[in-house]
Tab-separated table of C-alpha atoms and ligand atoms in Angstrom:
chain	number	residue	atom	x	y	z
A	421	ARG	CA	-8.368	20.500	14.373
A	422	PRO	CA	-5.850	18.694	12.147
A	423	VAL	CA	-4.846	15.216	13.231
A	424	LEU	CA	-1.157	16.023	12.731
A	425	GLU	CA	0.805	19.234	12.587
A	426	PHE	CA	4.436	19.957	11.885
A	427	ASP	CA	5.498	23.184	13.470
A	428	SER	CA	8.805	24.452	11.974
A	429	LEU	CA	10.228	20.961	12.007
A	430	THR	CA	13.953	20.538	11.469
A	431	VAL	CA	15.596	17.107	11.403
A	432	ARG	CA	19.334	16.682	11.253
A	433	TYR	CA	20.744	13.162	11.267
A	434	THR	CA	24.312	14.188	12.051
A	435	PRO	CA	25.658	17.562	13.214
A	436	ASP	CA	27.936	18.036	10.212
A	437	GLN	CA	25.251	17.232	7.642
A	438	HIS	CA	22.689	19.469	5.960
A	439	PRO	CA	19.345	19.020	7.684
A	440	ALA	CA	17.094	16.412	6.033
A	441	LEU	CA	14.149	18.698	6.835
A	442	ARG	CA	14.490	22.396	7.513
A	443	SER	CA	11.748	24.280	9.277
A	444	VAL	CA	8.906	22.396	7.600
A	445	SER	CA	5.381	23.297	8.702
A	446	MET	CA	2.291	21.452	7.594
A	447	ARG	CA	-1.156	20.461	8.753
A	448	VAL	CA	-2.734	17.118	7.999
A	449	PRO	CA	-6.545	17.087	8.070
A	450	ARG	CA	-8.346	14.159	9.708
A	451	ARG	CA	-9.535	12.870	6.363
A	452	GLY	CA	-8.024	12.912	2.947
A	453	HIS	CA	-4.988	11.866	1.013
A	454	LEU	CA	-1.798	13.869	1.277
A	455	ALA	CA	0.872	12.929	-1.266
A	456	LEU	CA	4.527	13.715	-0.663
A	457	VAL	CA	6.574	14.029	-3.822
A	458	GLY	CA	10.045	15.225	-4.672
A	459	PRO	CA	13.432	13.982	-5.840
A	460	SER	CA	15.469	11.406	-3.999
A	461	GLY	CA	16.980	12.924	-0.872
A	462	ALA	CA	14.238	15.567	-0.614
A	463	GLY	CA	13.212	14.440	2.892
A	464	LYS	CA	10.064	12.395	2.181
A	465	THR	CA	11.148	9.334	4.149
A	466	THR	CA	12.285	11.570	6.991
A	467	VAL	CA	8.721	12.911	7.266
A	468	LEU	CA	7.426	9.349	7.709
A	469	SER	CA	10.270	8.373	10.056
A	470	THR	CA	9.547	11.384	12.235
A	471	LEU	CA	5.839	10.561	12.361
A	472	LEU	CA	6.647	6.997	13.397
A	473	ARG	CA	9.172	8.324	15.919
A	474	PHE	CA	12.074	6.495	14.401
A	475	VAL	CA	13.841	9.865	14.429
A	476	ASN	CA	13.441	12.845	16.741
A	477	PRO	CA	13.124	16.467	15.660
A	478	THR	CA	16.251	18.565	16.026
A	479	ALA	CA	14.041	21.638	16.309
A	480	GLY	CA	10.347	22.365	16.038
A	481	ARG	CA	7.437	20.201	17.044
A	482	VAL	CA	5.091	17.504	15.872
A	483	LEU	CA	1.558	17.596	17.291
A	484	LEU	CA	-0.872	14.691	17.294
A	485	ASP	CA	-4.410	15.856	18.094
A	486	GLY	CA	-2.884	19.154	19.146
A	487	ILE	CA	-0.700	17.462	21.777
A	488	PRO	CA	3.098	17.541	21.366
A	489	TYR	CA	4.649	14.233	20.384
A	490	GLU	CA	6.850	14.010	23.454
A	491	GLN	CA	3.690	13.714	25.573
A	492	TRP	CA	2.565	10.588	23.699
A	493	THR	CA	4.158	7.228	24.345
A	494	ILE	CA	5.682	5.507	21.326
A	495	PRO	CA	3.119	2.637	21.486
A	496	ALA	CA	0.282	5.206	21.607
A	497	VAL	CA	1.644	6.919	18.499
A	498	ARG	CA	2.180	3.651	16.631
A	499	SER	CA	-1.310	2.379	17.489
A	500	ARG	CA	-2.805	5.406	15.758
A	501	ILE	CA	-0.397	5.685	12.872
A	502	GLY	CA	-0.150	2.704	10.542
A	503	TYR	CA	2.631	2.102	8.069
A	504	VAL	CA	2.782	0.216	4.787
A	505	GLU	CA	6.444	-0.198	3.980
A	506	GLN	CA	7.952	-0.747	0.563
A	507	ASP	CA	9.172	-4.123	1.708
A	508	ALA	CA	6.594	-5.154	4.230
A	509	PRO	CA	7.905	-7.900	6.503
A	510	LEU	CA	5.808	-11.035	6.885
A	511	VAL	CA	5.195	-12.844	10.144
A	512	PRO	CA	5.522	-16.624	10.107
A	513	GLY	CA	2.175	-18.177	9.299
A	514	THR	CA	-0.581	-17.997	6.748
A	515	VAL	CA	-1.731	-15.158	4.518
A	516	ARG	CA	-4.662	-14.752	6.886
A	517	ASP	CA	-2.378	-14.644	9.926
A	518	ASN	CA	-0.393	-11.985	8.176
A	519	ILE	CA	-3.299	-9.667	7.565
A	520	THR	CA	-5.087	-10.215	10.894
A	521	TYR	CA	-2.310	-10.088	13.458
A	522	THR	CA	-2.673	-6.337	13.903
A	523	ALA	CA	-6.483	-6.556	13.947
A	524	ALA	CA	-7.417	-9.388	16.262
A	525	GLU	CA	-11.104	-8.399	16.461
A	526	ALA	CA	-11.699	-8.171	12.715
A	527	SER	CA	-14.887	-9.922	11.638
A	528	GLU	CA	-14.874	-12.762	9.117
A	529	SER	CA	-16.618	-10.567	6.525
A	530	ASP	CA	-14.148	-7.709	7.018
A	531	ILE	CA	-11.296	-10.151	6.503
A	532	TRP	CA	-12.753	-11.456	3.234
A	533	GLN	CA	-13.528	-7.937	2.079
A	534	ALA	CA	-9.950	-6.869	2.694
A	535	LEU	CA	-8.655	-9.961	0.894
A	536	ASP	CA	-10.980	-9.179	-2.027
A	537	THR	CA	-9.868	-5.552	-2.220
A	538	VAL	CA	-6.251	-6.621	-2.553
A	539	ALA	CA	-7.090	-9.522	-4.882
A	540	LEU	CA	-5.784	-12.197	-2.546
A	541	SER	CA	-9.009	-14.005	-1.694
A	542	ASP	CA	-8.556	-16.552	-4.481
A	543	LYS	CA	-5.119	-17.285	-3.201
A	544	VAL	CA	-6.415	-18.050	0.290
A	545	ARG	CA	-9.627	-19.818	-0.749
A	546	SER	CA	-8.035	-22.161	-3.240
A	547	LEU	CA	-5.617	-23.619	-0.756
A	548	PRO	CA	-6.241	-26.620	1.461
A	549	GLU	CA	-5.937	-25.732	5.158
A	550	GLY	CA	-2.437	-26.973	5.739
A	551	LEU	CA	-0.923	-25.538	2.588
A	552	ASP	CA	-1.878	-21.950	3.333
A	553	HIS	CA	0.907	-22.088	5.859
A	554	GLU	CA	3.688	-22.309	3.366
A	555	ILE	CA	2.524	-19.678	0.953
A	556	ALA	CA	3.176	-16.684	3.178
A	557	ALA	CA	6.670	-17.693	4.050
A	558	THR	CA	8.045	-18.834	0.743
A	559	THR	CA	6.111	-18.263	-2.439
A	560	LEU	CA	4.750	-14.721	-2.419
A	561	SER	CA	5.849	-12.174	-4.992
A	562	GLY	CA	6.858	-8.657	-4.019
A	563	GLY	CA	3.491	-7.361	-5.197
A	564	GLU	CA	1.626	-9.964	-3.152
A	565	ARG	CA	3.602	-9.067	-0.065
A	566	GLN	CA	2.754	-5.426	-0.527
A	567	ARG	CA	-0.908	-6.339	-0.999
A	568	ILE	CA	-0.773	-8.222	2.302
A	569	ALA	CA	0.522	-5.084	3.975
A	570	VAL	CA	-2.287	-3.068	2.380
A	571	ALA	CA	-4.915	-5.588	3.554
A	572	ARG	CA	-3.450	-5.337	7.046
A	573	ALA	CA	-3.974	-1.581	6.945
A	574	LEU	CA	-7.534	-1.966	5.641
A	575	LEU	CA	-8.396	-4.129	8.644
A	576	ALA	CA	-6.522	-2.093	11.214
A	577	ARG	CA	-8.075	1.180	9.928
A	578	PRO	CA	-5.524	3.480	11.538
A	579	GLU	CA	-6.441	7.146	11.967
A	580	VAL	CA	-3.364	7.934	9.923
A	581	LEU	CA	-1.871	5.598	7.357
A	582	LEU	CA	1.608	6.157	5.993
A	583	LEU	CA	2.269	4.439	2.719
A	584	ASP	CA	5.576	4.315	0.920
A	585	GLU	CA	4.739	3.361	-2.652
A	586	ALA	CA	7.262	1.095	-4.259
A	587	THR	CA	9.532	2.757	-6.759
A	588	ALA	CA	9.789	-0.481	-8.702
A	589	GLN	CA	7.230	-1.228	-11.366
A	590	LEU	CA	4.238	-2.787	-9.646
A	591	ASP	CA	2.018	-5.408	-11.211
A	592	ALA	CA	-1.410	-4.151	-12.269
A	593	ARG	CA	-3.247	-5.966	-9.478
A	594	THR	CA	-1.051	-4.419	-6.828
A	595	GLU	CA	-1.402	-0.951	-8.338
A	596	SER	CA	-5.164	-1.161	-8.385
A	597	ALA	CA	-5.277	-2.636	-4.856
A	598	ILE	CA	-3.221	0.269	-3.553
A	599	THR	CA	-5.360	2.828	-5.379
A	600	THR	CA	-8.591	1.356	-3.993
A	601	ALA	CA	-7.194	1.029	-0.488
A	602	ILE	CA	-5.972	4.628	-0.413
A	603	ARG	CA	-9.388	5.784	-1.539
A	604	GLN	CA	-11.205	3.725	1.128
A	605	LEU	CA	-8.860	4.689	3.943
A	606	SER	CA	-8.815	8.390	3.088
A	607	GLU	CA	-12.590	8.536	3.497
A	608	HIS	CA	-12.240	7.463	7.119
A	609	GLY	CA	-8.854	8.840	8.072
A	610	ALA	CA	-5.728	10.559	6.895
A	611	VAL	CA	-3.508	8.857	4.349
A	612	ILE	CA	-0.013	10.159	3.721
A	613	THR	CA	1.809	8.610	0.792
A	614	ILE	CA	5.255	8.885	-0.646
A	615	ALA	CA	3.805	8.854	-4.125
A	616	HIS	CA	5.682	7.542	-7.130
A	617	ARG	CA	2.822	6.922	-9.534
A	618	LEU	CA	1.148	9.730	-11.429
A	619	SER	CA	-2.296	8.234	-10.755
A	620	THR	CA	-1.672	8.393	-6.985
A	621	ILE	CA	-0.498	11.990	-7.258
A	622	ILE	CA	-3.483	13.061	-9.374
A	623	ASP	CA	-5.850	11.311	-6.953
A	624	ALA	CA	-4.482	13.067	-3.859
A	625	ASP	CA	-6.471	15.816	-2.127
A	626	HIS	CA	-3.288	17.711	-1.418
A	627	ILE	CA	0.260	17.422	-2.732
A	628	ILE	CA	3.392	18.637	-0.993
A	629	VAL	CA	6.489	18.957	-3.154
A	630	LEU	CA	9.608	18.577	-1.040
A	631	ASP	CA	13.019	19.575	-2.292
A	632	ASN	CA	16.229	19.645	-0.325
A	633	GLY	CA	14.387	19.484	3.003
A	634	THR	CA	11.920	22.288	2.358
A	635	ILE	CA	8.437	22.618	0.902
A	636	ARG	CA	8.926	23.807	-2.654
A	637	ALA	CA	5.228	23.941	-3.589
A	638	GLN	CA	1.876	22.562	-2.472
A	639	GLY	CA	-1.720	22.337	-3.549
A	640	THR	CA	-3.946	20.127	-5.629
A	641	HIS	CA	-2.618	18.650	-8.858
A	642	THR	CA	-4.477	21.292	-10.866
A	643	GLU	CA	-3.206	24.100	-8.641
A	644	LEU	CA	0.376	22.879	-9.016
A	645	LEU	CA	0.063	22.667	-12.792
A	646	ASN	CA	-1.126	26.271	-12.898
A	647	GLN	CA	1.677	27.567	-10.687
A	648	ASP	CA	4.669	27.353	-13.012
B	781	ADP	P1	-8.120	26.739	0.983
B	781	ADP	O1	-7.541	26.846	-0.402
B	781	ADP	O2	-9.595	27.031	1.068
B	781	ADP	O3	-7.303	27.426	2.058
B	781	ADP	P2	-6.818	24.295	1.521
B	781	ADP	O4	-5.836	24.563	0.424
B	781	ADP	O5	-6.351	24.376	2.941
B	781	ADP	O6	-8.102	25.211	1.344
B	781	ADP	O7	-7.492	22.899	1.289
B	781	ADP	C1	-8.124	22.549	0.099
B	781	ADP	C2	-8.506	21.096	0.186
B	781	ADP	O8	-7.355	20.303	0.343
B	781	ADP	C3	-9.409	20.780	1.368
B	781	ADP	O9	-10.348	19.802	0.979
B	781	ADP	C4	-8.475	20.231	2.396
B	781	ADP	O10	-9.120	19.299	3.226
B	781	ADP	C5	-7.437	19.574	1.540
B	781	ADP	N1	-6.134	19.650	2.213
B	781	ADP	C6	-5.484	20.756	2.602
B	781	ADP	N2	-4.321	20.456	3.185
B	781	ADP	C7	-4.243	19.119	3.151
B	781	ADP	C8	-3.283	18.181	3.597
B	781	ADP	N3	-2.149	18.564	4.199
B	781	ADP	N4	-3.540	16.867	3.399
B	781	ADP	C9	-4.666	16.477	2.794
B	781	ADP	N5	-5.609	17.304	2.350
B	781	ADP	C10	-5.407	18.597	2.522
B	782	ADP	P1	13.737	10.948	0.352
B	782	ADP	O1	12.874	9.975	1.074
B	782	ADP	O2	12.980	12.127	-0.185
B	782	ADP	O3	14.574	10.318	-0.701
B	782	ADP	P2	15.220	11.070	2.841
B	782	ADP	O4	14.312	11.596	3.883
B	782	ADP	O5	15.491	9.613	2.805
B	782	ADP	O6	14.763	11.598	1.410
B	782	ADP	O7	16.638	11.787	2.986
B	782	ADP	C1	16.791	13.195	3.217
B	782	ADP	C2	18.267	13.475	3.505
B	782	ADP	O8	18.636	12.878	4.740
B	782	ADP	C3	19.200	12.911	2.463
B	782	ADP	O9	20.272	13.827	2.308
B	782	ADP	C4	19.700	11.633	3.092
B	782	ADP	O10	20.985	11.301	2.638
B	782	ADP	C5	19.698	11.969	4.568
B	782	ADP	N1	19.427	10.774	5.414
B	782	ADP	C6	18.339	9.997	5.359
B	782	ADP	N2	18.397	9.024	6.296
B	782	ADP	C7	19.570	9.208	6.948
B	782	ADP	C8	20.216	8.526	8.027
B	782	ADP	N3	19.647	7.482	8.619
B	782	ADP	N4	21.407	8.987	8.440
B	782	ADP	C9	21.981	10.067	7.861
B	782	ADP	N5	21.434	10.758	6.850
B	782	ADP	C10	20.232	10.327	6.389
């Protein structure tokens, strides 16, 4: 059974507006990487917002483990569905605090492995105890902040990870950290990305092309290339 299903989902933000999603149906397998692509305004963010229950369906249903969303509490949904935002907020504290606060039981070796994967271990190791404190709050670049969010997800290992790739040009370290993390996480769970990089799209197991609130095409990269 798929971990998530959209059953003729329609989302309308305001009554006088075109729906952001119109009767979209899709099934998300328990493992694998699903990439959402499409022009600005296509409805990609609305898919993520609906999954996180920031917005409610106007019509249709979302099912988690075959059970309609309205039967899950919001905390239950959010504990199973992780989110890496474009501009991930930091909590006050150290880099370590920032990657472990959603994974209190993470082992020391898991923490270092996650830091290594996102190329932040040097940053943490090279700092004297007290100084680590300031780095998170003040001196991190956008790429480093996103890598912190990715490390958080690696430790939390959600069943479903939603990842909104930055539209801005990412530094090479951040790009490769995201690629590796998506690969690792999609072996254990479902990863849904709003993909902006060609390498992410090519790597995905399944691509859904959204346009104007509907699914315009879907399949693997090769299948889509052969369609038209
Ligand atoms: P078929 O062509 O045999 O009907 P599918 O097109 O359903 O198979 O799936 C082909 C591959 O893509 C499978 O490995 C499947 O797990 C994967 N897949 C299908 N849909 C999705 C999705 N929404 N997200 C991620 N992977 C998917
Ligand atoms: P994408 O992520 O593909 O760029 P969105 O899901 O953000 O697309 O937007 C889909 C449509 O919904 C757009 O027409 C957008 O203007 C509209 N929309 C998105 N968020 C809101 C909102 N909070 N209130 C009203 N309309 C919104």
